[in-house]
Structures are given as structure tokens and as C-alpha cells.
mmCIF file of C-alpha atoms and ligand atoms in Angstrom:
data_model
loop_
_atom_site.group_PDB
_atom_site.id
_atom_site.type_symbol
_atom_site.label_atom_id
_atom_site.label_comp_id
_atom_site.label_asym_id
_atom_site.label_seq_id
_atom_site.Cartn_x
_atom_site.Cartn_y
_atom_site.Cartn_z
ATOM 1 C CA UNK A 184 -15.946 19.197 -20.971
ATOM 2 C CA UNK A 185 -14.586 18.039 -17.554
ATOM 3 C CA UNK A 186 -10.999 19.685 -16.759
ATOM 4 C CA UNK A 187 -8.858 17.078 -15.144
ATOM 5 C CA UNK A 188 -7.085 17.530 -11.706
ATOM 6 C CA UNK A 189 -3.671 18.269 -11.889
ATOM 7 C CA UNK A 190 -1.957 17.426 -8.516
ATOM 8 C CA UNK A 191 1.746 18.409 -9.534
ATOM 9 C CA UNK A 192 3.608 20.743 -7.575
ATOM 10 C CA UNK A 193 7.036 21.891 -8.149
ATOM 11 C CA UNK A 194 8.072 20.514 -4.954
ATOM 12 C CA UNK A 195 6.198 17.142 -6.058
ATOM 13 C CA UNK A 196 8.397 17.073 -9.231
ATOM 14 C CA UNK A 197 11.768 17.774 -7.659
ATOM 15 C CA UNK A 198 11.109 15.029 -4.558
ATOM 16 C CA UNK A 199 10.420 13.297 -7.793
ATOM 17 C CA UNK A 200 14.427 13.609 -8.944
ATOM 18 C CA UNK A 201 15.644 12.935 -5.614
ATOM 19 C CA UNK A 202 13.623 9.633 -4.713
ATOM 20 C CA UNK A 203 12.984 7.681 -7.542
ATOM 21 C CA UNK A 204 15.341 5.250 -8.745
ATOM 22 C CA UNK A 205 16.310 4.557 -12.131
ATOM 23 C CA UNK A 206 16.103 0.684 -11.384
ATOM 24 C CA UNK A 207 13.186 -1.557 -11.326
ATOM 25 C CA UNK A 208 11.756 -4.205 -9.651
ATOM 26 C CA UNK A 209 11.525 -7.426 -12.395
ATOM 27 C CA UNK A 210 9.432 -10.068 -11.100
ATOM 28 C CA UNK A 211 8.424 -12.908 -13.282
ATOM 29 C CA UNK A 212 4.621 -14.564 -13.969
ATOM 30 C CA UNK A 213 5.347 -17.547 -11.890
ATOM 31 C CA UNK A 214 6.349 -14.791 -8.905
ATOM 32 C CA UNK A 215 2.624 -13.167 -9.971
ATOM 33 C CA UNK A 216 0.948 -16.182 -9.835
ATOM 34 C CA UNK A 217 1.787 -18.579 -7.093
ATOM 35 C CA UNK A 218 2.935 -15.497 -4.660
ATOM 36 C CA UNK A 219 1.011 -12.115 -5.537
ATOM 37 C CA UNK A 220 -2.484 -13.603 -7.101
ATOM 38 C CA UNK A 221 -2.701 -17.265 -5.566
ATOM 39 C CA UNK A 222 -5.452 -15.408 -3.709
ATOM 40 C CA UNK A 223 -7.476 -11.691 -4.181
ATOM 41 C CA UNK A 224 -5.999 -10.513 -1.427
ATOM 42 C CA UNK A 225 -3.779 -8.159 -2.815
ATOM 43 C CA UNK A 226 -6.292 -7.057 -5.973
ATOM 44 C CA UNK A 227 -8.720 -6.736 -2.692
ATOM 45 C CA UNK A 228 -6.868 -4.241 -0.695
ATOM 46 C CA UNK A 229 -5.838 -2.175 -3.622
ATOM 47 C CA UNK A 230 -9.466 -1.677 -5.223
ATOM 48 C CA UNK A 231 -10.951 -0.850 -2.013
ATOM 49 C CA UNK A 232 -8.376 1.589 -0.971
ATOM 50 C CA UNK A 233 -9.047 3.493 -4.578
ATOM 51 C CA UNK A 234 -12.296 3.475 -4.420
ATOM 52 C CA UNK A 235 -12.785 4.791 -0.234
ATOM 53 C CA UNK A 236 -9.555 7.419 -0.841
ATOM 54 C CA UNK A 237 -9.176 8.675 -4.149
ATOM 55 C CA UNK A 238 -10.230 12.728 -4.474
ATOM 56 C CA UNK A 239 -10.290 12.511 -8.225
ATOM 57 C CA UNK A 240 -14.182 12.200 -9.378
ATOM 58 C CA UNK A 241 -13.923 10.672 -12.050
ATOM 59 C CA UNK A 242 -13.072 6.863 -11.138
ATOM 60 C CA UNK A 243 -10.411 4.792 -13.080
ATOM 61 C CA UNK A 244 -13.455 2.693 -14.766
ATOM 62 C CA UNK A 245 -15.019 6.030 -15.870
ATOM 63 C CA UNK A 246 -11.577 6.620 -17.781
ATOM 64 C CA UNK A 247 -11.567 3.163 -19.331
ATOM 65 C CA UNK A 248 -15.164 3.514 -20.634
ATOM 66 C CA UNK A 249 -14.177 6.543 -21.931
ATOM 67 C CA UNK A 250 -11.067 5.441 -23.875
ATOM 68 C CA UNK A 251 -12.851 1.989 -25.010
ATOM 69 C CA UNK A 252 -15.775 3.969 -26.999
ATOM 70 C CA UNK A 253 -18.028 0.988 -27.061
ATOM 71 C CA UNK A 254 -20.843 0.812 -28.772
ATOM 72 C CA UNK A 255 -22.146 -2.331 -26.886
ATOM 73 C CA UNK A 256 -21.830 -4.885 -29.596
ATOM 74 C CA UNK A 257 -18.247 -5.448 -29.073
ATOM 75 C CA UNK A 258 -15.746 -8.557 -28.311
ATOM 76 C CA UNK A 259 -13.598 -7.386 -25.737
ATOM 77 C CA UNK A 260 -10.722 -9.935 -24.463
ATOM 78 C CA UNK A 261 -9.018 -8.698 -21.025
ATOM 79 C CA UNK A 262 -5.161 -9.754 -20.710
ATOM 80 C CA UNK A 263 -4.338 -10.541 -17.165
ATOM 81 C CA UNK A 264 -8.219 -9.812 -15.864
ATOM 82 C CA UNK A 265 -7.309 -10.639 -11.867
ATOM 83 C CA UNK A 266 -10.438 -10.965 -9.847
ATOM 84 C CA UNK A 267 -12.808 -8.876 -12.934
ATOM 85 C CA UNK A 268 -13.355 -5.852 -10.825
ATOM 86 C CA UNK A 269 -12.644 -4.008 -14.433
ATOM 87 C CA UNK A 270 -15.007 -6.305 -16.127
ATOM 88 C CA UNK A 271 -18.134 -6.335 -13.907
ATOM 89 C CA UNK A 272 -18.066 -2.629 -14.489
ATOM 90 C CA UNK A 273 -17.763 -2.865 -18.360
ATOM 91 C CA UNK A 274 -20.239 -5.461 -18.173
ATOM 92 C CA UNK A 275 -23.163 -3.650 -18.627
ATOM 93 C CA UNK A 276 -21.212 -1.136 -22.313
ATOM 94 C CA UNK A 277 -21.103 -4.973 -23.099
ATOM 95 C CA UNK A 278 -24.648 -5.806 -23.383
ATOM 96 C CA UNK A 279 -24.744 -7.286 -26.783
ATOM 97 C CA UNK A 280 -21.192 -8.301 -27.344
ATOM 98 C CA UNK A 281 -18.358 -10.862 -25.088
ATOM 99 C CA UNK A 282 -16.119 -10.941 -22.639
ATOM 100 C CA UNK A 283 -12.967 -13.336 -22.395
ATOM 101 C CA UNK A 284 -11.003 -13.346 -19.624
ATOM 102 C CA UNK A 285 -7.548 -14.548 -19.449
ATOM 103 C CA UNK A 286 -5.193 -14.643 -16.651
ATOM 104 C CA UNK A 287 -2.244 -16.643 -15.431
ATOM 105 C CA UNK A 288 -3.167 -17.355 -11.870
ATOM 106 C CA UNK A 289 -6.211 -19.604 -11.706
ATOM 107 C CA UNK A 290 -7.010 -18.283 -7.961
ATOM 108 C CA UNK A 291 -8.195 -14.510 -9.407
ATOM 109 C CA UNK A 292 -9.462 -15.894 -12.741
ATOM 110 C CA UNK A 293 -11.895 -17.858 -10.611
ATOM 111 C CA UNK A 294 -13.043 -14.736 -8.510
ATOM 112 C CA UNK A 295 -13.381 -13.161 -12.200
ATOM 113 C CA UNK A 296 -15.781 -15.965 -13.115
ATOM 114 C CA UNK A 297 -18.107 -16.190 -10.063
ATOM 115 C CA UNK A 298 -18.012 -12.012 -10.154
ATOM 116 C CA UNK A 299 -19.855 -12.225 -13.776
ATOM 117 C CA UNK A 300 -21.740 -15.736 -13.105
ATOM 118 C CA UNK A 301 -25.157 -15.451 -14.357
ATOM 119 C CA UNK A 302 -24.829 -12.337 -16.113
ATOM 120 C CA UNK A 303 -26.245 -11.512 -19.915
ATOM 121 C CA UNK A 304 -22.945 -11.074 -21.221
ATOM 122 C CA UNK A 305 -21.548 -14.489 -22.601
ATOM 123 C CA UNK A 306 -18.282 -14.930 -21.113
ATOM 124 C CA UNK A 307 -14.898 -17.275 -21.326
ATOM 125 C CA UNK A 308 -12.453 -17.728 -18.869
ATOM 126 C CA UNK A 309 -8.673 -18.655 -20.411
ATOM 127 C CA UNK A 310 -6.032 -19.850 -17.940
ATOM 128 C CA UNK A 311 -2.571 -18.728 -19.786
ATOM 129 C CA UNK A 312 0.288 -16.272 -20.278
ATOM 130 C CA UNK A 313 -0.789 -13.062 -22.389
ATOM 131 C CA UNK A 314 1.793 -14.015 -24.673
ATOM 132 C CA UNK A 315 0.439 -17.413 -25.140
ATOM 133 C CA UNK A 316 -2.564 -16.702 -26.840
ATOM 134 C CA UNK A 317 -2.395 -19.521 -29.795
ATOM 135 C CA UNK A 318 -5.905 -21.098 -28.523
ATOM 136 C CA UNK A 319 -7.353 -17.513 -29.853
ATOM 137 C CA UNK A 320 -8.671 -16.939 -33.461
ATOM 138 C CA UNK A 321 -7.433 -14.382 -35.647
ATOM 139 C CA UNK A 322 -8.892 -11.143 -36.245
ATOM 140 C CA UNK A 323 -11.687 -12.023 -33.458
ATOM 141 C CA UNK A 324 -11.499 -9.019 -31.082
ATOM 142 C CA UNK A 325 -12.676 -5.410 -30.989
ATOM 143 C CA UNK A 326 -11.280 -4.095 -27.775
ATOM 144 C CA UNK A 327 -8.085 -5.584 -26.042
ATOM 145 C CA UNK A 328 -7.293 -4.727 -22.665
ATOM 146 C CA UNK A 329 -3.757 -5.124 -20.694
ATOM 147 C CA UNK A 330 -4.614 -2.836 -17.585
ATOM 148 C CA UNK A 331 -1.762 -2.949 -15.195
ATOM 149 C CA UNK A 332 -0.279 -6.264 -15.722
ATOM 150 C CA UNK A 333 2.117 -6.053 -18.818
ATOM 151 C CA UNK A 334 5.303 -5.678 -16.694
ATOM 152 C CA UNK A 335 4.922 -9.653 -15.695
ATOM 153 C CA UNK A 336 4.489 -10.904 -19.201
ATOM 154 C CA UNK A 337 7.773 -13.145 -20.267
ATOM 155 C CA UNK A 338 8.174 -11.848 -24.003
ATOM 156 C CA UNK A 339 6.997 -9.315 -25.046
ATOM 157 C CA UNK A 340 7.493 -8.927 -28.334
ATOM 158 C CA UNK A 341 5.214 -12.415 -28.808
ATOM 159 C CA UNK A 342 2.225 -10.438 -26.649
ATOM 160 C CA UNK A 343 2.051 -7.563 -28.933
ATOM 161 C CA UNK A 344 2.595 -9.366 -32.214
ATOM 162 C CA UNK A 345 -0.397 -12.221 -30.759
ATOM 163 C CA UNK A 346 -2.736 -8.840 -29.691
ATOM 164 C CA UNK A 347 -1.872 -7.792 -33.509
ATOM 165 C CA UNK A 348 -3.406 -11.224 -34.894
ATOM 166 C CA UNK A 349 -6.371 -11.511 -32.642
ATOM 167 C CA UNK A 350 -7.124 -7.587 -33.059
ATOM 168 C CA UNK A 351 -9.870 -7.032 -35.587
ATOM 169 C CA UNK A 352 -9.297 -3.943 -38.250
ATOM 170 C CA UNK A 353 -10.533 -1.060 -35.948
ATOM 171 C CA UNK A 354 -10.022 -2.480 -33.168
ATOM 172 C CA UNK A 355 -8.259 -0.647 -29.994
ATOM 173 C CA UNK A 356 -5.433 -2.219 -27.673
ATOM 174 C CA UNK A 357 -6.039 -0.400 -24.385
ATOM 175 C CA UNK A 358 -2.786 -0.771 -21.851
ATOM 176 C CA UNK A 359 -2.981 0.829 -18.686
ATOM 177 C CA UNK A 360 0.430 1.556 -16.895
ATOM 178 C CA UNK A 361 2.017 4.011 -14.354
ATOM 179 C CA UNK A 362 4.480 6.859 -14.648
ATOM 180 C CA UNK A 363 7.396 5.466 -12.670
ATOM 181 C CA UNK A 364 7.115 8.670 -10.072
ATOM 182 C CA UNK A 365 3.386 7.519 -9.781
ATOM 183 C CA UNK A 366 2.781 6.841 -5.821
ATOM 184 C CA UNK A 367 6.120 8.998 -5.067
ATOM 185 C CA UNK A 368 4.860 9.705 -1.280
ATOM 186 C CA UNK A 369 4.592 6.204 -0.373
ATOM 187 C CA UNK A 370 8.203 5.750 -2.303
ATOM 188 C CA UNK A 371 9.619 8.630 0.258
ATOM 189 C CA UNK A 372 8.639 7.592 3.304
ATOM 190 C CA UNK A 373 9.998 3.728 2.651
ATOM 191 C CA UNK A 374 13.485 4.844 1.379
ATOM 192 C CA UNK A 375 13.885 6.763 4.252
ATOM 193 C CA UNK A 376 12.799 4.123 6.550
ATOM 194 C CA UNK A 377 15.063 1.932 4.704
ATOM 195 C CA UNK A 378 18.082 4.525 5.214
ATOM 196 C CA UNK A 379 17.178 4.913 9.001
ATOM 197 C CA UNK A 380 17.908 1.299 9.254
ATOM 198 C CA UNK A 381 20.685 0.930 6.534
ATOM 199 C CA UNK A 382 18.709 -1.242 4.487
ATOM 200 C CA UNK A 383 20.339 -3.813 2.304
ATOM 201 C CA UNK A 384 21.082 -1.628 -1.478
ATOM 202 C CA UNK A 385 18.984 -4.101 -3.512
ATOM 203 C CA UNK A 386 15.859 -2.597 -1.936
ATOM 204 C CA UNK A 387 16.183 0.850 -3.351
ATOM 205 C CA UNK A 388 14.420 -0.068 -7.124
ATOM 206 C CA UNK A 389 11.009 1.690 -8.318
ATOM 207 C CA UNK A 390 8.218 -0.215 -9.160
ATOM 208 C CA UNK A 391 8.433 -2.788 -11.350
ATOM 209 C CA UNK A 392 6.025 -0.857 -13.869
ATOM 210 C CA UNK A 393 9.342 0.916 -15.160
ATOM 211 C CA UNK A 394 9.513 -1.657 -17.482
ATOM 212 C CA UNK A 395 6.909 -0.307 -19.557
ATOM 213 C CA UNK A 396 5.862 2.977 -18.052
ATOM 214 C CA UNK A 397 3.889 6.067 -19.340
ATOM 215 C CA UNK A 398 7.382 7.479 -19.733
ATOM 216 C CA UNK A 399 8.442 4.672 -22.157
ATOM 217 C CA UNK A 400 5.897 3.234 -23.501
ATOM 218 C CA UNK A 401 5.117 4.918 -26.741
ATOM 219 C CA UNK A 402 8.151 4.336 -28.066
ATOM 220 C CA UNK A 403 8.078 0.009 -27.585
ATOM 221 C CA UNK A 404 4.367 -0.181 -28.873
ATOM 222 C CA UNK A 405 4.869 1.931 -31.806
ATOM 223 C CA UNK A 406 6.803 -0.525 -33.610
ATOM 224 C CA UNK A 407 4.187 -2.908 -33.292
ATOM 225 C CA UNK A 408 0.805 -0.517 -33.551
ATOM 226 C CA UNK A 409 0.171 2.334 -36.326
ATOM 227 C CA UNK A 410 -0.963 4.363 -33.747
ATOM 228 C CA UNK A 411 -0.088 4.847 -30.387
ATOM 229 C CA UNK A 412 -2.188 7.594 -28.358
ATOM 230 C CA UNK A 413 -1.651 8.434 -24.494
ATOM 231 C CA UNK A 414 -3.970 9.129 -22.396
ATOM 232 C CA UNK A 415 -3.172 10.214 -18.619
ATOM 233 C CA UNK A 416 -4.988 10.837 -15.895
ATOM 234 C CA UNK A 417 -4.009 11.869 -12.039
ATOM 235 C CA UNK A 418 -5.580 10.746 -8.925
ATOM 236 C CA UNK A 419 -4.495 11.364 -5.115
ATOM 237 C CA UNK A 420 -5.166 8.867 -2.247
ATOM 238 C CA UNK A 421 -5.505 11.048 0.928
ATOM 239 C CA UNK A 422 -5.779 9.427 3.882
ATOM 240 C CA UNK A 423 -6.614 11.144 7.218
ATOM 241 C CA UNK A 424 -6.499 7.347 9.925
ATOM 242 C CA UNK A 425 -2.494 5.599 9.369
ATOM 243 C CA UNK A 426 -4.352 2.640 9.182
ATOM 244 C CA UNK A 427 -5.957 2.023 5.759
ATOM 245 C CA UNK A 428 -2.404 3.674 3.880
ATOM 246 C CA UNK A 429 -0.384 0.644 5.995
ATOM 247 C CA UNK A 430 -2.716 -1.995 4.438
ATOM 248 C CA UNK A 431 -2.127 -0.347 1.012
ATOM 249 C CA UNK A 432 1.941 -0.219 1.473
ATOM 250 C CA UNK A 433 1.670 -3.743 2.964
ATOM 251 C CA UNK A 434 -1.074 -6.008 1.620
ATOM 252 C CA UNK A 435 -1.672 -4.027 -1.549
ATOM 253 C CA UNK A 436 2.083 -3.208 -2.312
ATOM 254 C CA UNK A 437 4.322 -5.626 -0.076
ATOM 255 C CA UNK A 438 6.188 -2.855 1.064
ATOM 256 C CA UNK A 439 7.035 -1.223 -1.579
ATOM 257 C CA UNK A 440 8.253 -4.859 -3.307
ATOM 258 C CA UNK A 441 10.735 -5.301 -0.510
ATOM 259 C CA UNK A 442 8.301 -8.881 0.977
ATOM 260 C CA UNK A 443 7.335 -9.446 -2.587
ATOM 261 C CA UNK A 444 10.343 -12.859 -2.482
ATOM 262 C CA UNK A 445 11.611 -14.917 0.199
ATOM 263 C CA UNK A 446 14.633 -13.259 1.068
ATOM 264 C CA UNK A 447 16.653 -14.742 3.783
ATOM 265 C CA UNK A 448 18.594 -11.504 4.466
ATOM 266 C CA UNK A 449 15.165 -10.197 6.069
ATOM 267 C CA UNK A 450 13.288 -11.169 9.010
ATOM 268 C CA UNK A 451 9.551 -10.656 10.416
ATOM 269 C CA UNK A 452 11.546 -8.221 12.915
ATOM 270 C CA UNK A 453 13.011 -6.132 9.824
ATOM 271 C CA UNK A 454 9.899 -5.785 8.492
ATOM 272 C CA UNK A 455 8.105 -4.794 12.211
ATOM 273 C CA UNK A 456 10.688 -2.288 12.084
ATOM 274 C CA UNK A 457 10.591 -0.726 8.908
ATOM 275 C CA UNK A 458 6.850 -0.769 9.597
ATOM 276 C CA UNK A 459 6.856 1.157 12.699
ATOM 277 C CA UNK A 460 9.484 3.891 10.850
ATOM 278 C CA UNK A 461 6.671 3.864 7.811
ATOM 279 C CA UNK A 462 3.690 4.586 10.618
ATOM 280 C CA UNK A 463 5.317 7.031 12.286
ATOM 281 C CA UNK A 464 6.156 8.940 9.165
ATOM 282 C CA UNK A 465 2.417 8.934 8.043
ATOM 283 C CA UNK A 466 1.500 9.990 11.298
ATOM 284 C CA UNK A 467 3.295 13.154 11.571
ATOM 285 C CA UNK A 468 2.224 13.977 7.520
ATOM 286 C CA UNK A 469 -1.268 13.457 8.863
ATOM 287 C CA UNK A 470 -0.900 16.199 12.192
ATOM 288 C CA UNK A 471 0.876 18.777 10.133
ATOM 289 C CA UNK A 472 -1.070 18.661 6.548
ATOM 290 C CA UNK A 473 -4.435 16.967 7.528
ATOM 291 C CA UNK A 474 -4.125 13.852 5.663
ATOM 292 C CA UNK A 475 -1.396 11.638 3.826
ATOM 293 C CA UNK A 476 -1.335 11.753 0.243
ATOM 294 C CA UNK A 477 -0.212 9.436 -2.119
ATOM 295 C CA UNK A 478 -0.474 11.408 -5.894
ATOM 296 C CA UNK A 479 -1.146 8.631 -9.053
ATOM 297 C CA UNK A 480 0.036 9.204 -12.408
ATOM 298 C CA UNK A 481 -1.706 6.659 -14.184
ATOM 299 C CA UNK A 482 -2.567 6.340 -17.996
ATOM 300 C CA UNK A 483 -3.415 4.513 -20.847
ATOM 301 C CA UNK A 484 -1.773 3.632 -24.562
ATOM 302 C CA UNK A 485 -5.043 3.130 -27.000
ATOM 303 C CA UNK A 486 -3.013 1.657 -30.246
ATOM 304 C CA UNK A 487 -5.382 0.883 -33.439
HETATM 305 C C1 LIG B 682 -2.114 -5.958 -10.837
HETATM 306 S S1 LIG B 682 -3.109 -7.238 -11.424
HETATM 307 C C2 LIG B 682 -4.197 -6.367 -12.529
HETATM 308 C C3 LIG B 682 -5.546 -7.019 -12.661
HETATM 309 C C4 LIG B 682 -6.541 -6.255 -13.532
HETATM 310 N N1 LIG B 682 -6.077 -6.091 -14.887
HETATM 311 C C5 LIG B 682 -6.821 -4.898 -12.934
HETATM 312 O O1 LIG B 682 -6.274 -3.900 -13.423
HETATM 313 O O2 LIG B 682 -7.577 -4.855 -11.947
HETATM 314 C C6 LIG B 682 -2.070 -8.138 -12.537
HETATM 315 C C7 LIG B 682 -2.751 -9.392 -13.079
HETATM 316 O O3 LIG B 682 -1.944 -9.926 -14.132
HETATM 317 C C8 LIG B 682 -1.905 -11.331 -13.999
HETATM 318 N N2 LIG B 682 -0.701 -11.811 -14.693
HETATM 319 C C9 LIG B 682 0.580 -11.751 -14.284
HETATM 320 N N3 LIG B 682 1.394 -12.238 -15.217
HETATM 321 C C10 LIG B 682 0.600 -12.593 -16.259
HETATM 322 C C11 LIG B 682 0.858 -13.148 -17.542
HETATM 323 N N4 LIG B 682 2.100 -13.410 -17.935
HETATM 324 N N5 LIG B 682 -0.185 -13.375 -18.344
HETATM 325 C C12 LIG B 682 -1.451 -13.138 -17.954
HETATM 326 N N6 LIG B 682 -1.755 -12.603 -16.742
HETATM 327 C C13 LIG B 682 -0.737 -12.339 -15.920
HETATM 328 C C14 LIG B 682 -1.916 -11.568 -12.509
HETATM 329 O O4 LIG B 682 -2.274 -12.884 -12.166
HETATM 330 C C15 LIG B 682 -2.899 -10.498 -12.047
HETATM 331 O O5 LIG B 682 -4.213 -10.981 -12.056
#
């Protein structure tokens, strides 16, 4: 059996305590989907910078075929699919069975449909909410997926009692979230950019994935799922060129959430700024260790 990597340090955990707020971003699904997903852009960036930096082996789509246990044969509906990176790799445990993918922005669901045009597996495409899923049969799924997207849906309480109808007997519900530390170096060096420049307060929140985290998760899908089962994973991003990380905190994380809303207290020169204290930060991690890392704590909830 493969041992996982285990990138915690002591020092890790206590930077942990000191940098990490206990508030959250909230943004809403019309934020998501006429600002963040009205193009792939930011889906783009992110799944590239994974796949070219992560030192973990096993890839985040090897831990979701492992978790799914498909036989083949299944009907797999994917919650808030973006652009179907997930999907054309699940595609081919899929062989026999269908994929539906739903998503609230019609720019990524599009790039989702021409990524799997053509292919054996019959496939729908569902513009809507994940907790609008009336349009949807009962008991007419075997594998539900909800990978890093449930902290945008509206209610829900409606989402996980809909997933509950449309879930066949057997079936798995397979969210994939963050541990609200997750990412903690990129965290560091923005606060204290933000402190060198004596930020506005309302920038200091953690990611918006706080609102249902690895850390409290369990506890909000139990009362809707028999069984709730965690599985986490690690991963660290190491980058040895400045370049590629400021694309990630940028384009792939709008700096830390601070460009993620018009916000008239902050300028193109603010963000140049903060930019430049960000770079320069990365830079000197990168003469003195090597590289710049940037340690995931990822994971998924299977509930049956
Ligand atoms: C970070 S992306 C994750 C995409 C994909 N699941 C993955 O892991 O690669 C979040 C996705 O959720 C979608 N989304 C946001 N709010 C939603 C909602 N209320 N219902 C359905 N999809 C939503 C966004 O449009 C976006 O495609």
C-alpha cells in the first residue's frame, strides 16, 4: 500500500495559529458566475499550476478514482463541474455508465461540453444551482460529486436533502473541500504584504472554503448522510521561477480574494503594490530554501 506524504512540520502548524483567520471570505453564486467562471481562466491557471508543481505522486484525480470505486457501469452527476477537467479524466472508469454535468456559469459548462464532445460516454449538460436540482429524477444516481465548489451554493440544507433524493441506495456523495490552513504559505506572505501597507481590516479573512472545511464538515453532512467518512490527502506546490506562484496568487486566487469584488477602496496601484511586496517575498523564500512552497490539505467526505 502507498504511504501518503505528510508535509506538516511543527513550525508549519504553529505559523498555522498565528496566520489564519477565523473569518471567511462568503461570496455568493452570482459572484462565481458572472465574475470568477464567466470564462476558464481561473479553473485554467489553477489546474495547470497543480499539475507542473505539485511533489505529491499521486495526482488529485488518482484520489478521486480511488474514493469513487467505480465499477464502470455507473451514473455519476458532477455538482458545479467548471470546465470538466475532473470529468475527462473519469471518463474513461465511465465506460458503460453517464455523466451529467451541472454548473451555474454557462461559460465553464460549455468548456465541460466541448472537453467530452464525441466521447463514448453519453453525457448531459444542466445549467443551474446545485441546490436546484428539481429537473433531476429520484433515486437516479450512483456517484455524486461536489469537488470544491460547495462554499458558493445559496442553501444548503436544500443541496444535501436534493443529493439525498437523486442518490440511489448505495450510492456515494463525494465532496471535496480544504482544511482552512490549506495553502498557509501563500496566506503568510499576503497578510504581511497587507500589514506592510496597512491594508484595509476587511482583507484579513481565510478562504472562503471555511464555510464547509475538512475541519467542519463532518459534523453538517452527518445530519443529512448515515455515513460520513474523511478522506485527506496532502500535496505541496514548490516552485523554484516567482513567476508561475504570482499567476496562481493572482489569476488562480485573485489575491488571496482581496480583487475577487469591485471595491472602490482599492486601486490598480494597491494591487501593483501589494504585488511587488508578494514577489519579493517569494523571491527571497526561493534564494534561501531552493523553492517556494505552498503545502495543500485537501480531502474528501464520501457519505452513503
Ligand atoms: C472552483 S470551481 C470547481 C470546478 C470543478 N468541480 C473542479 O474541482 O475542477 C467551482 C465551480 O462551481 C461552480 N458554481 C458556483 N456556484 C455554484 C452553484 N451554486 N451551483 C452550481 N455550480 C456552482 C462555478 O461556476 C465553478 O465552475
Amino acid at each position: 500500500m502507498k504511504t501518503e506524504p505528510d508535509f506538516r512540520t511543527p513550525e508549519l502548524d504553529a505559523l498555522a495559529q498565528q496566520v489564519i483567520p477565523k473569518d471567511h471570505f462568503v461570496f455568493s453564486a452570482d459572484t462565481a458566475r458572472d465574475r470568477f467562471f464567466n470564462d476558464t481562466r481561473m479553473l485554467d491557471v489553477k489546474q495547470d499550476v497543480h499539475n507542473r508543481f505539485r511533489t505529491n505522486p499521486t495526482s488529485m484525480i488518482d484520489h478521486m478514482i480511488a474514493n469513487l470505486r467505480l465499477t464502470g457501469t455507473e451514473d455519476l452527476l458532477d455538482l458545479g463541474c467548471g470546465n470538466g477537467f475532473i470529468l475527462e479524466h473519469l471518463r474513461p472508469h465511465l465506460a458503460q455508465g453517464t455523466i451529467t454535468g451541472l454548473d451555474i456559469a454557462p461559460a465553464v459548462l460549455e468548456a465541460a461540453r466541448q472537453r467530452l464532445h464525441g466521447t463514448a460516454t453519453p453525457c448531459t449538460w444542466i445549467e443551474s444551482s446545485a441546490d436546484e436540482l428539481s429537473m433531476l429524477d429520484e433515486d437516479s444516481f450512483d456517484r455524486i460529486m461536489a469537488n470544491y465548489m460547495i462554499h458558493y451554493v445559496p442553501d444548503l440544507d436544500r443541496c444535501f436533502t436534493e443529493v439525498r433524493r437523486v442518490m440511489r441506495y448505495g450510492g456515494i456523495f463525494h465532496l471535496t473541500t480544504d482544511r482552512p490552513d490549506s495553502m498557509l504559505e501563500m496566506y503568510d506572505v499576503h497578510f504581511t504584504a497587507l500589514k506592510a501597507m496597512d491594508a484595509p481590516q476587511h482583507l484579513f479573512k481565510a478562504t472562503p472554503k471555511g464555510r464547509l472545511s475538512l475541519a467542519n464538515g463532518t459534523g453538517i453532512l452527518g445530519r443529512y448522510f448515515k455515513k460520513v467518512e474523511k478522506v485527506v490527502w496532502q500535496d505541496q506546490l514548490r516552485f523554484t521561477d516567482p513567476e508561475p506562484f504570482m499567476r496562481f496568487y493572482t489569476v488562480g486566487h485573485n489575491h488571496c480574494c482581496a480583487s475577487s469584488e469591485p471595491d472602490a477602496r482599492l486601486n490598480e496601484a494597491f494591487f501593483a503594490e501589494l504585488r511587488d511586496h508578494v514577489r519579493t517575498q517569494v523571491v527571497a523564500a526561493i534564494e534561501k530554501e531552493g523553492y517556494f512552497a505552498v503545502t495543500k490539505y485537501t480531502g474528501t467526505f464520501l457519505c452513503r
